[in-house]
Amino acid sequence: MSLISSMAIYFIIWWLVLFVVLPFGGNTQADAGDVTLGTEHGAPLKPFMARRIAATTLIAAIIFTAVYVAIAVYGITVEDLIL
């Protein structure tokens, strides 16, 4: 696996994991009773984006490692996944 394809696969995994991580642990403005005028009631009160990005990076690295081992070490290809 080349460096460019590895980076592309990691980016795709990271982006998908970000959308999985975003909804967890959030407290909405409506839950806190502190809705700022002009914002959505379901908007997060404190988004904690640095924490979410760190969690996304860690989870994506674990998943990418598993994918890399499957492809580079065991030689699994797309054709092997077809039933």
Short mmCIF file of C-alpha atoms in Angstrom, two decimals:
data_model
loop_
_atom_site.label_atom_id
_atom_site.label_comp_id
_atom_site.label_asym_id
_atom_site.label_seq_id
_atom_site.Cartn_x
_atom_site.Cartn_y
_atom_site.Cartn_z
CA MET A 1 0.00 0.00 0.00
CA SER A 2 1.49 3.34 -1.01
CA LEU A 3 1.73 6.40 1.22
CA ILE A 4 -0.87 8.33 -0.77
CA SER A 5 -3.44 5.53 -0.68
CA SER A 6 -2.77 5.02 3.04
CA MET A 7 -3.40 8.70 3.68
CA ALA A 8 -6.59 8.62 1.62
CA ILE A 9 -7.91 5.57 3.44
CA TYR A 10 -7.05 7.10 6.83
CA PHE A 11 -8.82 10.35 5.89
CA ILE A 12 -11.96 8.50 4.83
CA ILE A 13 -11.97 6.46 8.03
CA TRP A 14 -11.33 9.59 10.12
CA TRP A 15 -14.18 11.48 8.47
CA LEU A 16 -16.65 8.62 8.99
CA VAL A 17 -15.61 8.20 12.63
CA LEU A 18 -16.05 11.95 13.19
CA PHE A 19 -19.72 11.69 12.27
CA VAL A 20 -20.10 8.76 14.66
CA VAL A 21 -18.38 10.59 17.54
CA LEU A 22 -20.12 13.98 17.17
CA PRO A 23 -23.50 13.09 18.75
CA PHE A 24 -22.06 11.47 21.89
CA GLY A 25 -21.76 13.37 25.15
CA GLY A 26 -23.39 16.54 23.93
CA ASN A 27 -25.65 18.72 26.02
CA THR A 28 -28.05 20.78 23.93
CA GLN A 29 -29.08 24.35 24.65
CA ALA A 30 -32.66 23.20 25.15
CA ASP A 31 -31.57 20.62 27.76
CA ALA A 32 -29.68 23.27 29.71
CA GLY A 33 -32.47 25.84 29.35
CA ASP A 34 -30.02 28.39 27.93
CA VAL A 35 -31.10 28.94 24.31
CA THR A 36 -29.22 31.78 22.60
CA LEU A 37 -31.49 33.93 20.47
CA GLY A 38 -31.13 33.08 16.78
CA THR A 39 -29.69 29.59 17.26
CA GLU A 40 -31.18 26.14 16.92
CA HIS A 41 -32.55 24.67 20.17
CA GLY A 42 -30.67 21.43 19.47
CA ALA A 43 -27.32 23.19 19.10
CA PRO A 44 -24.70 22.00 21.58
CA LEU A 45 -24.14 24.16 24.64
CA LYS A 46 -20.41 23.38 24.77
CA PRO A 47 -19.22 21.39 21.74
CA PHE A 48 -15.81 20.29 23.19
CA MET A 49 -14.43 19.94 19.65
CA ALA A 50 -10.82 19.37 20.74
CA ARG A 51 -11.91 16.37 22.80
CA ARG A 52 -14.03 15.03 19.94
CA ILE A 53 -11.22 15.44 17.42
CA ALA A 54 -8.80 13.64 19.76
CA ALA A 55 -11.26 10.77 20.21
CA THR A 56 -11.87 10.64 16.46
CA THR A 57 -8.13 10.50 15.74
CA LEU A 58 -7.57 7.70 18.25
CA ILE A 59 -10.49 5.57 17.05
CA ALA A 60 -9.59 6.15 13.37
CA ALA A 61 -5.99 5.14 14.06
CA ILE A 62 -7.14 1.86 15.62
CA ILE A 63 -9.47 1.09 12.71
CA PHE A 64 -6.82 2.09 10.15
CA THR A 65 -4.28 -0.20 11.82
CA ALA A 66 -6.68 -3.12 11.48
CA VAL A 67 -7.33 -2.27 7.81
CA TYR A 68 -3.60 -1.85 7.11
CA VAL A 69 -2.75 -5.20 8.71
CA ALA A 70 -5.52 -6.91 6.75
CA ILE A 71 -4.31 -5.44 3.46
CA ALA A 72 -0.52 -5.28 3.83
CA VAL A 73 0.18 -8.29 6.04
CA TYR A 74 -2.56 -10.77 5.18
CA GLY A 75 -3.05 -9.64 1.57
CA ILE A 76 -6.82 -9.35 1.74
CA THR A 77 -8.25 -7.68 -1.37
CA VAL A 78 -11.70 -6.58 -2.50
CA GLU A 79 -12.03 -9.80 -4.50
CA ASP A 80 -11.58 -11.81 -1.28
CA LEU A 81 -14.57 -10.03 0.27
CA ILE A 82 -17.00 -10.93 -2.53
CA LEU A 83 -19.15 -13.93 -1.68
#
